XYZ file of N, CA and C in Angstrom:
330
model
N 66.726 -10.018 69.091
C 67.864 -9.669 68.445
C 68.281 -8.577 68.485
N 69.541 -8.424 67.929
C 70.950 -7.048 67.859
C 70.704 -6.229 67.030
N 69.794 -4.783 67.727
C 69.926 -3.327 66.416
C 71.360 -3.170 66.127
N 72.576 -3.682 66.390
C 73.408 -3.432 65.554
C 73.856 -4.056 65.085
N 73.025 -5.898 64.669
C 73.245 -6.318 63.580
C 72.831 -5.976 62.206
N 71.073 -5.799 62.549
C 69.869 -5.122 61.924
C 71.085 -3.881 61.499
N 71.784 -2.862 61.464
C 72.160 -1.868 61.226
C 73.227 -2.128 60.347
N 74.029 -2.927 61.152
C 74.765 -3.467 60.367
C 74.063 -3.883 58.440
N 73.207 -4.977 58.827
C 73.186 -5.761 57.486
C 72.442 -4.554 56.413
N 71.399 -3.042 57.170
C 71.122 -2.864 56.493
C 72.029 -1.846 55.763
N 73.525 -1.475 56.168
C 74.655 -1.051 55.663
C 74.568 -1.882 53.807
N 75.194 -3.041 54.496
C 75.623 -4.178 53.816
C 74.172 -4.686 52.843
N 72.877 -4.200 52.956
C 71.501 -4.277 51.717
C 72.201 -2.302 51.063
N 72.372 -1.356 51.444
C 72.309 -0.651 51.066
C 73.785 -0.788 49.814
N 74.634 -1.117 49.871
C 75.907 -1.338 49.168
C 75.477 -2.374 47.846
N 74.947 -3.553 48.629
C 74.283 -4.396 47.017
C 73.345 -5.228 47.935
N 72.871 -3.876 46.777
C 70.867 -4.589 47.559
C 69.968 -5.532 47.062
N 70.975 -6.300 46.359
C 70.697 -7.757 45.486
C 70.840 -8.467 46.366
N 72.224 -9.192 47.256
C 72.888 -9.770 47.546
C 71.760 -11.112 48.668
N 70.719 -12.181 47.742
C 70.223 -12.427 49.258
C 70.942 -13.293 50.159
N 72.103 -13.235 50.804
C 72.530 -13.495 51.223
C 72.426 -12.461 52.588
N 72.466 -11.608 52.723
C 71.856 -9.985 53.161
C 70.422 -9.909 53.631
N 69.715 -10.116 52.394
C 67.795 -9.967 52.997
C 67.586 -11.180 53.709
N 68.104 -12.921 53.151
C 67.947 -13.642 54.091
C 68.619 -13.263 55.928
N 69.203 -12.544 55.674
C 70.032 -12.771 57.018
C 68.728 -11.924 58.052
N 68.715 -10.402 56.878
C 67.475 -9.718 57.671
C 66.459 -10.183 58.170
N 66.045 -11.471 57.615
C 64.726 -11.646 57.605
C 64.851 -12.595 59.073
N 65.984 -13.290 59.259
C 66.197 -14.094 60.402
C 66.599 -13.581 61.143
N 67.046 -12.306 61.511
C 66.939 -11.448 62.501
C 65.501 -10.423 62.810
N 64.536 -10.193 62.127
C 63.893 -9.916 62.734
C 62.423 -11.443 62.423
N 63.051 -12.623 62.562
C 62.064 -13.336 62.521
C 61.114 -13.570 64.040
N 62.167 -13.321 65.110
C 61.540 -13.594 65.802
C 60.440 -12.399 67.012
N 60.923 -11.468 66.496
C 60.475 -10.069 66.940
C 58.904 -9.721 66.255
N 59.530 -9.712 64.464
C 58.994 -9.043 64.165
C 58.275 -9.994 62.972
N 57.719 -11.036 63.170
C 57.417 -12.193 61.786
C 56.889 -11.600 60.829
N 55.753 -10.403 60.603
C 55.562 -9.741 59.475
C 56.405 -9.307 58.778
N 57.857 -8.906 59.610
C 58.550 -7.997 58.304
C 59.465 -9.344 58.052
N 60.164 -9.812 59.019
C 61.069 -11.062 58.500
C 60.280 -11.821 57.173
N 58.265 -12.109 57.146
C 58.029 -12.516 56.055
C 57.803 -11.651 54.715
N 58.134 -10.581 54.551
C 58.326 -10.028 53.393
C 59.899 -9.757 52.997
N 60.414 -9.666 53.804
C 62.517 -10.606 53.270
C 62.271 -11.846 52.505
N 61.440 -12.492 53.460
C 61.392 -14.325 52.549
C 60.771 -13.989 51.604
N 59.551 -13.197 51.715
C 58.561 -13.653 49.885
C 59.678 -12.724 49.329
N 60.102 -11.533 49.715
C 61.087 -10.995 48.440
C 62.491 -11.675 48.410
N 62.971 -12.211 49.176
C 63.440 -13.650 48.170
C 63.080 -14.431 47.459
N 62.106 -15.010 47.731
C 61.055 -15.932 46.776
C 60.894 -15.450 45.535
N 60.740 -14.224 45.644
C 59.829 -14.057 44.692
C 61.494 -13.413 43.956
N 62.301 -12.541 44.573
C 63.781 -12.065 43.609
C 65.022 -13.512 43.335
N 64.741 -13.875 44.227
C 66.525 -14.624 44.260
C 65.225 -16.179 44.104
N 64.628 -16.685 43.664
C 64.024 -17.752 43.599
C 64.758 -19.422 44.081
N 66.093 -18.814 43.800
C 66.890 -20.102 43.703
C 68.110 -20.602 44.703
N 67.708 -19.281 45.473
C 68.187 -19.142 46.622
C 67.887 -19.999 47.592
N 68.107 -21.205 48.069
C 67.612 -22.768 49.127
C 67.511 -22.456 50.137
N 67.771 -21.889 50.997
C 68.390 -21.659 52.034
C 66.783 -20.864 52.723
N 65.920 -19.795 51.764
C 64.254 -19.578 52.413
C 63.332 -20.075 52.259
N 63.051 -21.938 51.963
C 62.363 -22.592 51.458
C 62.003 -22.785 52.564
N 62.837 -23.280 53.751
C 62.391 -24.122 55.020
C 62.402 -23.281 55.673
N 62.357 -22.022 55.621
C 61.891 -20.618 57.233
C 60.800 -20.188 56.539
N 60.941 -20.054 55.269
C 59.270 -19.007 54.719
C 57.873 -20.240 55.251
N 58.003 -21.431 54.476
C 57.192 -22.312 54.613
C 57.135 -22.019 55.711
N 58.306 -22.264 57.063
C 57.754 -22.815 58.413
C 56.910 -21.713 59.405
N 57.663 -20.471 58.457
C 56.418 -18.788 58.788
C 55.056 -19.152 58.156
N 54.756 -19.142 56.736
C 53.764 -19.584 56.678
C 52.920 -20.238 57.671
N 53.034 -21.652 58.267
C 52.578 -22.234 58.440
C 52.328 -21.868 60.071
N 53.312 -21.749 60.754
C 53.410 -20.206 62.384
C 51.923 -18.890 62.239
N 51.988 -19.020 60.785
C 50.990 -17.550 61.086
C 49.425 -18.291 60.112
N 49.474 -19.216 59.899
C 48.118 -20.180 59.617
C 48.238 -20.627 58.045
N 49.326 -20.195 57.570
C 48.628 -19.895 55.860
C 48.691 -21.235 55.064
N 48.439 -21.938 55.728
C 49.074 -23.727 55.068
C 48.311 -23.516 53.772
N 48.490 -22.976 52.445
C 48.612 -23.232 51.962
C 49.679 -23.077 50.701
N 50.129 -21.970 51.615
C 51.521 -20.423 51.071
C 52.824 -21.855 51.544
N 52.456 -22.519 52.907
C 53.927 -23.334 53.566
C 53.950 -24.666 52.889
N 52.890 -25.410 52.111
C 52.360 -26.479 51.365
C 53.141 -26.436 50.114
N 52.751 -24.887 49.204
C 53.469 -24.487 47.813
C 54.727 -24.364 48.476
N 55.186 -23.865 49.372
C 56.718 -23.331 49.272
C 57.833 -25.029 49.792
N 57.147 -25.740 50.371
C 57.442 -26.641 50.526
C 58.531 -27.664 49.262
N 57.735 -27.782 48.601
C 57.062 -27.712 47.458
C 58.240 -27.159 46.401
N 58.062 -26.389 45.955
C 59.054 -25.176 45.521
C 60.167 -25.375 46.420
N 60.760 -24.787 47.244
C 61.874 -25.566 47.547
C 62.277 -27.010 46.829
N 61.525 -27.917 47.921
C 62.054 -29.444 47.025
C 61.954 -29.597 46.115
N 61.612 -29.038 45.016
C 62.279 -29.059 43.683
C 63.477 -28.027 42.923
N 63.600 -27.228 43.925
C 64.660 -26.291 43.345
C 66.411 -26.861 44.493
N 65.678 -27.422 45.265
C 67.195 -28.000 46.064
C 67.494 -29.181 45.141
N 66.276 -29.987 43.916
C 66.597 -30.999 43.162
C 67.528 -30.928 42.343
N 66.602 -29.744 42.042
C 67.570 -28.887 40.705
C 68.841 -27.877 40.671
N 69.386 -27.633 42.261
C 70.253 -27.363 42.462
C 71.376 -28.367 43.021
N 71.076 -30.035 43.641
C 71.819 -30.303 43.607
C 72.278 -30.664 45.138
N 71.231 -29.735 45.680
C 71.078 -29.822 46.698
C 70.827 -30.776 47.903
N 71.172 -31.587 47.899
C 70.253 -33.572 48.551
C 69.735 -33.075 50.448
N 70.990 -32.373 50.974
C 71.125 -31.665 52.159
C 69.416 -31.270 52.816
N 69.555 -29.686 51.650
C 68.263 -28.482 51.394
C 67.166 -29.753 51.558
N 67.752 -30.879 50.629
C 65.984 -31.577 50.083
C 65.389 -32.170 51.193
N 66.464 -33.303 51.693
C 66.296 -33.529 52.554
C 65.636 -33.259 54.003
N 65.830 -32.266 54.445
C 65.332 -30.868 55.535
C 63.861 -30.642 55.292
N 63.799 -30.201 54.058
C 62.714 -29.909 53.016
C 61.184 -30.861 52.783
N 61.722 -32.063 52.509
C 61.416 -33.127 52.844
C 61.103 -33.626 53.719
N 61.510 -33.625 55.010
C 61.046 -34.198 56.161
C 59.863 -32.908 56.794
N 60.563 -31.482 57.195
C 59.825 -30.876 57.593
C 57.528 -30.846 56.337
N 57.568 -30.813 55.262
C 56.886 -31.455 55.005
C 56.378 -32.588 55.100
N 57.050 -33.480 55.076
C 56.233 -34.812 55.250
C 55.477 -34.514 57.193
N 56.285 -33.897 57.897
C 55.599 -33.930 58.939
C 54.296 -32.893 59.130
N 54.234 -31.705 58.034
C 53.612 -30.915 58.507
C 52.544 -30.994 57.346
N 53.098 -32.379 56.313
C 51.383 -32.797 56.080
C 50.808 -34.046 56.974
N 51.139 -34.592 57.561
C 51.056 -35.855 58.513
C 51.346 -36.623 57.935
N 52.506 -36.706 57.331
C 52.942 -38.610 56.571
C 54.023 -38.493 56.976
N 54.584 -38.036 58.332
C 56.033 -38.631 58.689
C 54.955 -40.610 59.741
N 55.745 -40.468 60.308
C 54.966 -42.331 60.321
C 56.586 -42.439 61.394
N 56.728 -41.768 61.935
C 56.975 -42.290 63.191
C 56.373 -43.015 64.430
N 57.519 -44.379 65.034
C 56.803 -44.275 65.834
C 56.450 -43.682 67.804
N 55.522 -43.636 68.320
C 54.579 -43.470 69.385
C 54.985 -44.238 69.925
């Protein structure tokens, strides 16, 4: 996590507190070093910017890592729904693959 990058992102957030990309970037910066803070920003996006498709994969993965499997499942499913509604088939495919792996539905040969 780069402190300078975080400082710059918080300046951007001050200028436009509703910009989903800035909120997403802050969550991403926190992702590896402070998962709880990252989760707070992802949840803000899920609540206030539910059509920001990029959030769903990362939020669901983080829920998984934190052992919050019910929330992970709900997040994957909602992300798949919204990504299809938005016509973002790339995001849908990534979410579907991650969900299938999470749910034990990936049938890859071993």
